[in-house]
CSV table of N, CA and C and ligand atoms in Angstrom, one decimal:
chain,number,residue,atom,x,y,z
A,907,UNK,N,-5.3,234.8,-48.1
A,907,UNK,CA,-6.4,234.3,-48.4
A,907,UNK,C,-6.5,235.0,-49.7
A,908,UNK,N,-7.0,233.8,-50.5
A,908,UNK,CA,-7.0,234.5,-52.1
A,908,UNK,C,-8.6,234.3,-52.3
A,909,UNK,N,-8.9,235.5,-52.8
A,909,UNK,CA,-10.4,235.9,-53.3
A,909,UNK,C,-10.8,234.6,-54.1
A,910,UNK,N,-12.1,234.0,-53.7
A,910,UNK,CA,-12.5,233.0,-55.1
A,910,UNK,C,-12.1,231.6,-54.7
A,911,UNK,N,-11.3,231.7,-53.7
A,911,UNK,CA,-10.2,230.2,-53.3
A,911,UNK,C,-11.6,229.4,-52.4
A,912,UNK,N,-11.9,228.4,-52.9
A,912,UNK,CA,-12.7,227.6,-51.9
A,912,UNK,C,-11.8,227.0,-51.1
A,913,UNK,N,-10.5,226.7,-51.0
A,913,UNK,CA,-9.7,226.1,-49.8
A,913,UNK,C,-9.6,227.2,-48.7
A,914,UNK,N,-9.3,228.5,-49.5
A,914,UNK,CA,-9.4,229.8,-48.2
A,914,UNK,C,-10.5,230.1,-47.8
A,915,UNK,N,-11.7,229.8,-48.4
A,915,UNK,CA,-12.7,229.7,-47.6
A,915,UNK,C,-13.1,228.9,-46.8
A,916,UNK,N,-12.8,227.4,-47.2
A,916,UNK,CA,-12.6,226.5,-45.9
A,916,UNK,C,-12.1,227.0,-44.5
A,917,UNK,N,-10.5,227.2,-44.9
A,917,UNK,CA,-10.0,227.6,-43.8
A,917,UNK,C,-10.6,228.5,-43.0
A,918,UNK,N,-11.1,229.6,-43.5
A,918,UNK,CA,-11.7,230.7,-43.0
A,918,UNK,C,-12.9,230.3,-42.3
A,919,UNK,N,-13.5,229.3,-42.6
A,919,UNK,CA,-14.9,228.7,-42.0
A,919,UNK,C,-16.0,229.3,-42.7
A,920,UNK,N,-15.7,230.0,-43.8
A,920,UNK,CA,-16.8,230.3,-44.7
A,920,UNK,C,-17.5,229.1,-45.3
A,921,UNK,N,-17.0,228.0,-45.5
A,921,UNK,CA,-17.5,226.9,-46.1
A,921,UNK,C,-17.4,225.9,-45.4
A,922,UNK,N,-18.4,225.0,-45.2
A,922,UNK,CA,-18.4,223.8,-44.2
A,922,UNK,C,-17.3,222.8,-44.8
A,923,UNK,N,-16.5,222.4,-43.8
A,923,UNK,CA,-15.8,220.9,-44.2
A,923,UNK,C,-15.5,220.1,-42.9
A,924,UNK,N,-15.5,218.7,-43.2
A,924,UNK,CA,-15.2,217.9,-41.9
A,924,UNK,C,-14.0,217.6,-41.9
A,925,UNK,N,-13.6,218.7,-40.6
A,925,UNK,CA,-12.4,218.9,-40.9
A,925,UNK,C,-11.7,217.6,-39.7
A,926,UNK,N,-10.7,217.0,-39.9
A,926,UNK,CA,-9.9,216.1,-39.2
A,926,UNK,C,-8.5,216.3,-38.0
A,927,UNK,N,-7.8,217.5,-38.7
A,927,UNK,CA,-6.8,218.1,-37.8
A,927,UNK,C,-6.6,219.3,-38.3
A,928,UNK,N,-5.8,220.3,-37.4
A,928,UNK,CA,-5.2,221.4,-37.9
A,928,UNK,C,-4.4,222.2,-37.0
A,929,UNK,N,-3.4,223.0,-37.5
A,929,UNK,CA,-2.4,223.5,-36.5
A,929,UNK,C,-2.3,224.8,-37.1
A,930,UNK,N,-1.2,225.4,-36.5
A,930,UNK,CA,-0.6,226.9,-37.1
A,930,UNK,C,-0.5,226.9,-39.0
A,931,UNK,N,-0.2,225.9,-39.3
A,931,UNK,CA,0.7,226.0,-40.6
A,931,UNK,C,-0.8,225.1,-41.7
A,932,UNK,N,-1.5,224.0,-41.5
A,932,UNK,CA,-2.0,223.2,-42.2
A,932,UNK,C,-3.5,222.8,-41.6
A,933,UNK,N,-4.3,222.5,-42.4
A,933,UNK,CA,-5.5,222.1,-41.9
A,933,UNK,C,-5.7,220.6,-42.8
A,934,UNK,N,-6.6,219.5,-42.5
A,934,UNK,CA,-6.7,218.6,-43.3
A,934,UNK,C,-8.5,218.2,-42.9
A,935,UNK,N,-9.0,217.8,-44.1
A,935,UNK,CA,-10.4,217.5,-44.2
A,935,UNK,C,-10.8,216.7,-45.0
A,936,UNK,N,-11.9,216.0,-44.9
A,936,UNK,CA,-12.5,214.8,-45.8
A,936,UNK,C,-12.6,215.6,-47.1
A,937,UNK,N,-12.2,215.1,-48.0
A,937,UNK,CA,-12.7,215.5,-49.6
A,937,UNK,C,-14.2,214.9,-49.6
A,938,UNK,N,-14.6,215.9,-50.1
A,938,UNK,CA,-16.3,215.9,-50.8
A,938,UNK,C,-16.8,214.7,-51.3
A,939,UNK,N,-15.8,214.4,-52.4
A,939,UNK,CA,-15.5,213.4,-53.0
A,939,UNK,C,-14.9,212.1,-52.6
A,940,UNK,N,-15.8,210.9,-52.0
A,940,UNK,CA,-14.9,210.1,-51.4
A,940,UNK,C,-14.5,209.3,-52.5
A,941,UNK,N,-13.7,209.0,-53.0
A,941,UNK,CA,-13.3,208.2,-54.2
A,941,UNK,C,-12.7,206.8,-53.6
A,942,UNK,N,-12.3,207.0,-52.0
A,942,UNK,CA,-12.1,205.8,-51.6
A,942,UNK,C,-12.6,206.2,-50.0
A,943,UNK,N,-12.8,205.3,-49.2
A,943,UNK,CA,-13.5,205.3,-47.6
A,943,UNK,C,-12.4,205.9,-47.1
A,944,UNK,N,-12.3,207.2,-46.5
A,944,UNK,CA,-11.2,207.8,-46.2
A,944,UNK,C,-10.4,208.7,-46.8
A,945,UNK,N,-10.8,209.4,-47.9
A,945,UNK,CA,-10.3,210.2,-48.7
A,945,UNK,C,-9.6,211.8,-48.3
A,946,UNK,N,-8.6,211.8,-47.7
A,946,UNK,CA,-8.3,213.2,-47.0
A,946,UNK,C,-7.6,214.4,-47.8
A,947,UNK,N,-7.9,215.4,-47.6
A,947,UNK,CA,-6.8,216.4,-48.0
A,947,UNK,C,-6.1,217.3,-46.9
A,948,UNK,N,-4.8,217.4,-47.2
A,948,UNK,CA,-3.9,218.3,-46.4
A,948,UNK,C,-3.9,219.7,-47.0
A,949,UNK,N,-4.2,220.8,-46.1
A,949,UNK,CA,-3.9,222.1,-47.2
A,949,UNK,C,-3.1,223.2,-46.5
A,950,UNK,N,-2.0,224.0,-47.0
A,950,UNK,CA,-1.6,225.1,-45.8
A,950,UNK,C,-2.2,225.9,-45.7
A,951,UNK,N,-2.3,226.7,-44.5
A,951,UNK,CA,-2.9,227.8,-44.2
A,951,UNK,C,-3.0,228.9,-45.3
A,952,UNK,N,-1.5,229.1,-45.7
A,952,UNK,CA,-1.2,230.0,-46.9
A,952,UNK,C,-1.6,229.9,-48.2
A,953,UNK,N,-2.4,230.6,-48.7
A,953,UNK,CA,-2.4,230.4,-50.1
A,953,UNK,C,-1.2,230.4,-50.6
A,954,UNK,N,-0.9,229.3,-51.7
A,954,UNK,CA,-0.3,229.1,-52.9
A,954,UNK,C,-0.8,228.2,-53.8
A,955,UNK,N,-0.7,228.4,-55.2
A,955,UNK,CA,-1.5,227.7,-56.2
A,955,UNK,C,-1.3,226.4,-56.5
A,956,UNK,N,0.1,225.9,-56.1
A,956,UNK,CA,0.9,224.5,-56.6
A,956,UNK,C,2.3,224.8,-55.9
A,957,UNK,N,3.2,223.5,-56.2
A,957,UNK,CA,4.5,223.5,-55.4
A,957,UNK,C,5.5,224.2,-56.6
A,958,UNK,N,4.8,224.7,-57.7
A,958,UNK,CA,5.6,226.0,-58.4
A,958,UNK,C,5.6,227.3,-57.3
A,959,UNK,N,4.7,227.5,-56.6
A,959,UNK,CA,4.5,228.6,-56.2
A,959,UNK,C,4.5,228.8,-54.7
A,960,UNK,N,4.6,227.5,-54.1
A,960,UNK,CA,4.8,227.8,-52.2
A,960,UNK,C,6.5,227.8,-52.4
A,961,UNK,N,6.7,228.3,-51.0
A,961,UNK,CA,8.1,228.2,-50.4
A,961,UNK,C,8.4,226.7,-50.1
A,962,UNK,N,10.0,226.2,-50.3
A,962,UNK,CA,10.2,224.9,-50.3
A,962,UNK,C,9.8,224.4,-48.8
A,963,UNK,N,10.1,225.2,-47.7
A,963,UNK,CA,10.0,225.2,-46.4
A,963,UNK,C,8.7,224.5,-46.2
A,964,UNK,N,8.0,225.6,-46.3
A,964,UNK,CA,6.4,225.2,-46.4
A,964,UNK,C,6.3,224.1,-47.1
A,965,UNK,N,6.2,223.6,-48.0
A,965,UNK,CA,5.7,222.6,-48.8
A,965,UNK,C,6.9,221.4,-47.8
A,966,UNK,N,8.0,221.0,-47.2
A,966,UNK,CA,8.3,220.4,-46.3
A,966,UNK,C,7.3,220.2,-45.4
A,967,UNK,N,6.9,221.1,-44.6
A,967,UNK,CA,6.2,221.3,-43.6
A,967,UNK,C,4.7,220.6,-43.9
A,968,UNK,N,4.4,220.7,-45.1
A,968,UNK,CA,2.9,220.0,-45.8
A,968,UNK,C,3.1,218.7,-45.7
A,969,UNK,N,4.0,218.3,-46.0
A,969,UNK,CA,4.0,216.8,-46.1
A,969,UNK,C,4.4,216.3,-44.8
A,970,UNK,N,5.2,217.0,-43.6
A,970,UNK,CA,5.1,216.4,-42.5
A,970,UNK,C,4.0,216.3,-41.6
A,971,UNK,N,3.0,217.4,-41.8
A,971,UNK,CA,1.7,217.0,-41.4
A,971,UNK,C,0.8,215.7,-42.2
A,972,UNK,N,1.2,215.7,-43.4
A,972,UNK,CA,0.7,214.6,-44.5
A,972,UNK,C,1.2,213.2,-43.6
A,973,UNK,N,2.2,213.4,-43.5
A,973,UNK,CA,2.8,212.1,-42.7
A,973,UNK,C,2.0,211.6,-41.4
A,974,UNK,N,1.7,212.7,-40.7
A,974,UNK,CA,1.0,212.4,-39.0
A,974,UNK,C,-0.4,212.0,-39.4
A,975,UNK,N,-0.9,212.7,-40.4
A,975,UNK,CA,-2.5,212.5,-40.9
A,975,UNK,C,-2.8,211.0,-41.2
A,976,UNK,N,-1.4,210.7,-42.2
A,976,UNK,CA,-1.8,209.2,-43.1
A,976,UNK,C,-1.8,208.3,-41.8
A,977,UNK,N,-0.6,208.4,-41.2
A,977,UNK,CA,-0.7,207.5,-40.4
A,977,UNK,C,-1.9,207.3,-39.5
A,978,UNK,N,-2.5,208.5,-39.1
A,978,UNK,CA,-3.7,208.1,-38.6
A,978,UNK,C,-5.0,207.7,-39.1
A,979,UNK,N,-4.8,207.8,-40.5
A,979,UNK,CA,-5.5,207.2,-41.4
A,979,UNK,C,-5.3,205.8,-41.4
A,980,UNK,N,-4.2,205.4,-41.6
A,980,UNK,CA,-3.9,204.0,-41.2
A,980,UNK,C,-4.4,203.3,-40.1
A,981,UNK,N,-4.1,204.2,-38.9
A,981,UNK,CA,-4.4,203.6,-37.5
A,981,UNK,C,-6.0,203.2,-37.5
A,982,UNK,N,-6.7,204.5,-38.1
A,982,UNK,CA,-8.2,204.4,-37.6
A,982,UNK,C,-8.9,204.0,-38.6
A,983,UNK,N,-8.7,203.6,-39.8
A,983,UNK,CA,-9.4,203.2,-40.5
A,983,UNK,C,-8.9,201.5,-41.3
A,984,UNK,N,-7.6,201.5,-40.8
A,984,UNK,CA,-7.0,200.3,-40.9
A,984,UNK,C,-7.3,199.5,-42.3
A,985,UNK,N,-6.8,200.6,-43.6
A,985,UNK,CA,-6.8,200.0,-44.9
A,985,UNK,C,-5.3,199.4,-44.8
A,986,UNK,N,-5.2,198.3,-46.1
A,986,UNK,CA,-3.9,197.8,-46.4
A,986,UNK,C,-2.9,198.4,-46.5
A,987,UNK,N,-3.2,199.5,-47.1
A,987,UNK,CA,-2.2,200.7,-47.8
A,987,UNK,C,-2.7,202.0,-48.1
A,988,UNK,N,-1.8,202.7,-48.0
A,988,UNK,CA,-2.3,204.4,-48.3
A,988,UNK,C,-1.3,204.7,-49.7
A,989,UNK,N,-1.9,205.4,-50.3
A,989,UNK,CA,-1.3,206.3,-51.4
A,989,UNK,C,-1.5,208.0,-51.3
A,990,UNK,N,-0.1,208.6,-51.3
A,990,UNK,CA,0.0,210.3,-51.4
A,990,UNK,C,-0.4,210.5,-52.6
A,991,UNK,N,-1.1,211.6,-52.7
A,991,UNK,CA,-1.0,212.0,-54.5
A,991,UNK,C,-1.2,213.5,-54.3
A,992,UNK,N,-0.5,214.5,-55.3
A,992,UNK,CA,-0.3,215.9,-55.0
A,992,UNK,C,-0.1,216.5,-56.3
A,993,UNK,N,-1.2,217.0,-56.9
A,993,UNK,CA,-1.2,217.4,-58.7
A,993,UNK,C,-1.1,218.6,-58.7
A,994,UNK,N,-0.2,219.1,-59.6
A,994,UNK,CA,0.2,220.7,-59.7
A,994,UNK,C,0.0,220.8,-61.3
A,995,UNK,N,-1.0,221.5,-61.5
A,995,UNK,CA,-1.5,221.8,-63.1
A,995,UNK,C,-2.5,220.8,-63.4
A,996,UNK,N,-3.0,221.5,-64.5
A,996,UNK,CA,-4.4,221.0,-65.2
A,996,UNK,C,-3.8,219.4,-65.6
A,997,UNK,N,-2.9,219.2,-66.5
A,997,UNK,CA,-2.5,218.2,-67.2
A,997,UNK,C,-2.3,217.3,-66.1
A,998,UNK,N,-1.9,217.6,-64.7
A,998,UNK,CA,-2.0,216.8,-63.8
A,998,UNK,C,-3.0,216.1,-63.0
A,999,UNK,N,-4.2,217.1,-63.3
A,999,UNK,CA,-5.5,216.7,-62.7
A,999,UNK,C,-5.9,217.5,-61.6
A,1000,UNK,N,-5.2,218.8,-61.5
A,1000,UNK,CA,-5.2,219.7,-60.6
A,1000,UNK,C,-6.3,220.6,-61.0
A,1001,UNK,N,-7.5,220.4,-59.7
A,1001,UNK,CA,-8.8,220.9,-60.2
A,1001,UNK,C,-9.0,222.4,-59.4
A,1002,UNK,N,-8.7,222.1,-57.8
A,1002,UNK,CA,-8.6,223.4,-57.3
A,1002,UNK,C,-7.2,224.0,-57.2
A,1003,UNK,N,-6.9,225.3,-57.3
A,1003,UNK,CA,-5.7,226.0,-57.1
A,1003,UNK,C,-5.2,226.6,-56.0
A,1004,UNK,N,-5.2,225.7,-55.2
A,1004,UNK,CA,-4.8,226.0,-53.7
A,1004,UNK,C,-3.9,224.4,-53.6
A,1005,UNK,N,-2.7,224.5,-53.0
A,1005,UNK,CA,-2.0,223.6,-53.2
A,1005,UNK,C,-2.7,222.7,-51.9
A,1006,UNK,N,-2.9,221.4,-52.3
A,1006,UNK,CA,-3.1,220.1,-51.3
A,1006,UNK,C,-2.8,218.7,-51.6
A,1007,UNK,N,-2.7,218.0,-50.6
A,1007,UNK,CA,-2.3,216.8,-50.7
A,1007,UNK,C,-3.4,215.8,-50.5
A,1008,UNK,N,-3.1,214.5,-51.5
A,1008,UNK,CA,-4.6,213.8,-51.1
A,1008,UNK,C,-4.1,212.3,-50.5
A,1009,UNK,N,-4.9,211.9,-49.7
A,1009,UNK,CA,-4.5,211.0,-49.1
A,1009,UNK,C,-5.5,210.2,-49.4
A,1010,UNK,N,-5.4,208.6,-49.7
A,1010,UNK,CA,-5.9,207.9,-50.4
A,1010,UNK,C,-5.9,206.1,-49.8
A,1011,UNK,N,-6.8,206.0,-49.3
A,1011,UNK,CA,-6.9,204.4,-49.0
A,1011,UNK,C,-6.7,203.6,-49.8
A,1012,UNK,N,-5.8,202.4,-49.9
A,1012,UNK,CA,-6.2,201.8,-51.0
A,1012,UNK,C,-6.4,200.1,-50.5
A,1013,UNK,N,-6.8,199.1,-51.5
A,1013,UNK,CA,-6.8,197.7,-51.2
A,1013,UNK,C,-6.6,197.2,-52.5
A,1014,UNK,N,-6.4,196.1,-52.3
A,1014,UNK,CA,-5.7,195.0,-53.3
A,1014,UNK,C,-7.0,195.2,-54.7
A,1015,UNK,N,-6.9,195.4,-55.9
A,1015,UNK,CA,-7.5,195.3,-57.1
A,1015,UNK,C,-8.5,196.1,-56.8
A,1016,UNK,N,-8.0,197.5,-56.5
A,1016,UNK,CA,-9.2,198.7,-55.9
A,1016,UNK,C,-9.3,199.5,-57.5
A,1017,UNK,N,-8.7,199.2,-58.7
A,1017,UNK,CA,-9.0,200.3,-59.9
A,1017,UNK,C,-7.9,201.0,-59.9
A,1018,UNK,N,-7.3,201.7,-58.9
A,1018,UNK,CA,-6.8,203.1,-58.7
A,1018,UNK,C,-4.9,202.1,-59.6
A,1019,UNK,N,-5.0,203.1,-60.8
A,1019,UNK,CA,-3.5,203.2,-61.6
A,1019,UNK,C,-3.1,204.4,-62.2
A,1020,UNK,N,-1.8,204.2,-61.8
A,1020,UNK,CA,-1.0,205.3,-62.7
A,1020,UNK,C,-0.7,204.5,-63.6
A,1021,UNK,N,0.2,205.2,-64.6
A,1021,UNK,CA,0.4,204.5,-65.9
A,1021,UNK,C,2.0,204.3,-65.6
A,1022,UNK,N,2.2,203.2,-65.2
A,1022,UNK,CA,3.9,203.0,-65.1
A,1022,UNK,C,4.5,202.2,-66.2
A,1023,UNK,N,4.0,202.1,-67.5
A,1023,UNK,CA,4.4,201.6,-68.6
A,1023,UNK,C,5.8,202.4,-69.0
A,1024,UNK,N,7.0,201.0,-69.3
A,1024,UNK,CA,8.0,201.6,-69.5
A,1024,UNK,C,8.2,202.5,-70.7
A,1025,UNK,N,9.1,203.4,-70.7
A,1025,UNK,CA,9.0,204.1,-72.1
A,1025,UNK,C,10.3,203.6,-73.2
A,1026,UNK,N,11.3,202.8,-72.1
A,1026,UNK,CA,12.2,202.4,-72.8
A,1026,UNK,C,13.2,203.1,-73.2
A,1027,UNK,N,13.3,204.4,-72.8
A,1027,UNK,CA,14.2,205.5,-72.9
A,1027,UNK,C,15.8,204.9,-72.9
A,1028,UNK,N,16.5,205.3,-74.1
A,1028,UNK,CA,18.0,204.9,-74.0
A,1028,UNK,C,18.9,205.7,-73.0
A,1029,UNK,N,20.1,205.5,-72.7
A,1029,UNK,CA,20.8,206.0,-71.9
A,1029,UNK,C,21.1,207.2,-72.0
A,1030,UNK,N,21.3,207.1,-73.7
A,1030,UNK,CA,21.2,209.0,-73.9
A,1030,UNK,C,20.0,209.9,-73.9
A,1031,UNK,N,19.1,209.3,-74.0
A,1031,UNK,CA,18.1,210.0,-73.5
A,1031,UNK,C,17.7,210.5,-72.1
A,1032,UNK,N,18.1,209.5,-71.4
A,1032,UNK,CA,18.1,209.5,-69.9
A,1032,UNK,C,19.0,210.8,-69.3
A,1033,UNK,N,20.2,210.8,-70.2
A,1033,UNK,CA,21.5,211.5,-69.9
A,1033,UNK,C,20.8,213.1,-70.3
A,1034,UNK,N,20.2,213.2,-71.4
A,1034,UNK,CA,20.0,214.4,-71.9
A,1034,UNK,C,18.5,215.0,-70.9
A,1035,UNK,N,17.5,214.1,-70.7
A,1035,UNK,CA,16.9,214.9,-69.5
A,1035,UNK,C,17.5,214.8,-68.0
A,1036,UNK,N,18.2,214.2,-67.6
A,1036,UNK,CA,19.0,214.4,-66.6
A,1036,UNK,C,19.7,215.8,-66.4
A,1037,UNK,N,20.6,216.1,-67.9
A,1037,UNK,CA,21.3,217.4,-67.7
A,1037,UNK,C,20.1,218.5,-67.9
A,1038,UNK,N,19.0,218.5,-68.5
A,1038,UNK,CA,18.1,219.6,-68.6
A,1038,UNK,C,17.7,220.1,-67.0
A,1039,UNK,N,17.6,218.8,-66.2
A,1039,UNK,CA,17.1,219.0,-64.6
A,1039,UNK,C,18.4,219.5,-64.1
A,1040,UNK,N,19.3,219.1,-64.1
A,1040,UNK,CA,20.6,219.5,-63.3
A,1040,UNK,C,21.0,221.1,-63.5
A,1041,UNK,N,20.6,221.5,-64.9
A,1041,UNK,CA,20.9,222.6,-65.3
A,1041,UNK,C,20.2,223.7,-64.5
A,1042,UNK,N,19.0,223.1,-63.8
A,1042,UNK,CA,17.9,224.2,-63.1
A,1042,UNK,C,18.1,224.1,-61.6
A,1043,UNK,N,19.1,223.2,-61.3
A,1043,UNK,CA,18.9,222.9,-59.8
A,1043,UNK,C,20.0,224.2,-59.1
B,2147,LIG,P1,-7.5,218.0,-57.4
B,2147,LIG,O1,-8.2,217.2,-58.4
B,2147,LIG,O2,-6.0,217.5,-57.1
B,2147,LIG,O3,-7.3,219.1,-57.7
B,2147,LIG,O4,-8.5,217.9,-56.0
B,2147,LIG,C1,-9.2,218.7,-55.9
B,2147,LIG,C2,-10.1,217.8,-54.9
B,2147,LIG,O5,-10.8,219.1,-54.2
B,2147,LIG,C3,-11.1,216.8,-55.5
B,2147,LIG,O6,-11.0,215.6,-55.1
B,2147,LIG,C4,-12.7,217.5,-55.0
B,2147,LIG,O7,-13.4,216.5,-54.6
B,2147,LIG,C5,-12.3,218.3,-53.5
B,2147,LIG,N1,-13.1,219.5,-52.9
B,2147,LIG,C6,-13.4,220.8,-53.9
B,2147,LIG,N2,-14.4,221.1,-53.6
B,2147,LIG,C7,-14.2,220.8,-52.3
B,2147,LIG,C8,-14.9,221.1,-51.0
B,2147,LIG,N3,-15.7,222.0,-50.5
B,2147,LIG,N4,-14.7,220.6,-49.8
B,2147,LIG,C9,-13.9,219.2,-50.2
B,2147,LIG,N5,-13.4,218.9,-50.9
B,2147,LIG,C10,-13.4,219.3,-52.1
B,2148,LIG,ZN1,-6.6,229.6,-51.4
């Protein structure tokens, strides 16, 4: 439990939330901002700010719960599609510093769009980026 963390307060039951699932590792509740019908958050019980701080095994478990809940959202609300989003850092849109995964129901022409424009990087650039990543694995 981290002081002044809104999601820790929800986990502790000190702030109300509309819960859909909980187990020993994670809880799922409705996002208070329903950007789409059935916008759900999955949150690990143990506080970690984001993927840079969490144990990789705990991160894997979070996504196992996410798969379970996302399938229930699909079956229960019947959207044609679902996106899963997990922001890490302000520039990525993270506003709550307790790791969380968004489940977003999707419809055709719903206006959601990541920028998938091609940077047209050449093979030398790809190799430089890949080398920088490999050096840190
Ligand atoms: P992000 O921008 O990825 O950090 O997402 C944070 C999400 O938490 C936003 O979609 C908020 O609407 C949601 N949120 C913040 N406070 C609460 C709360 N008390 N109950 C439910 N959802 C919340
Ligand atoms: Zn927290």
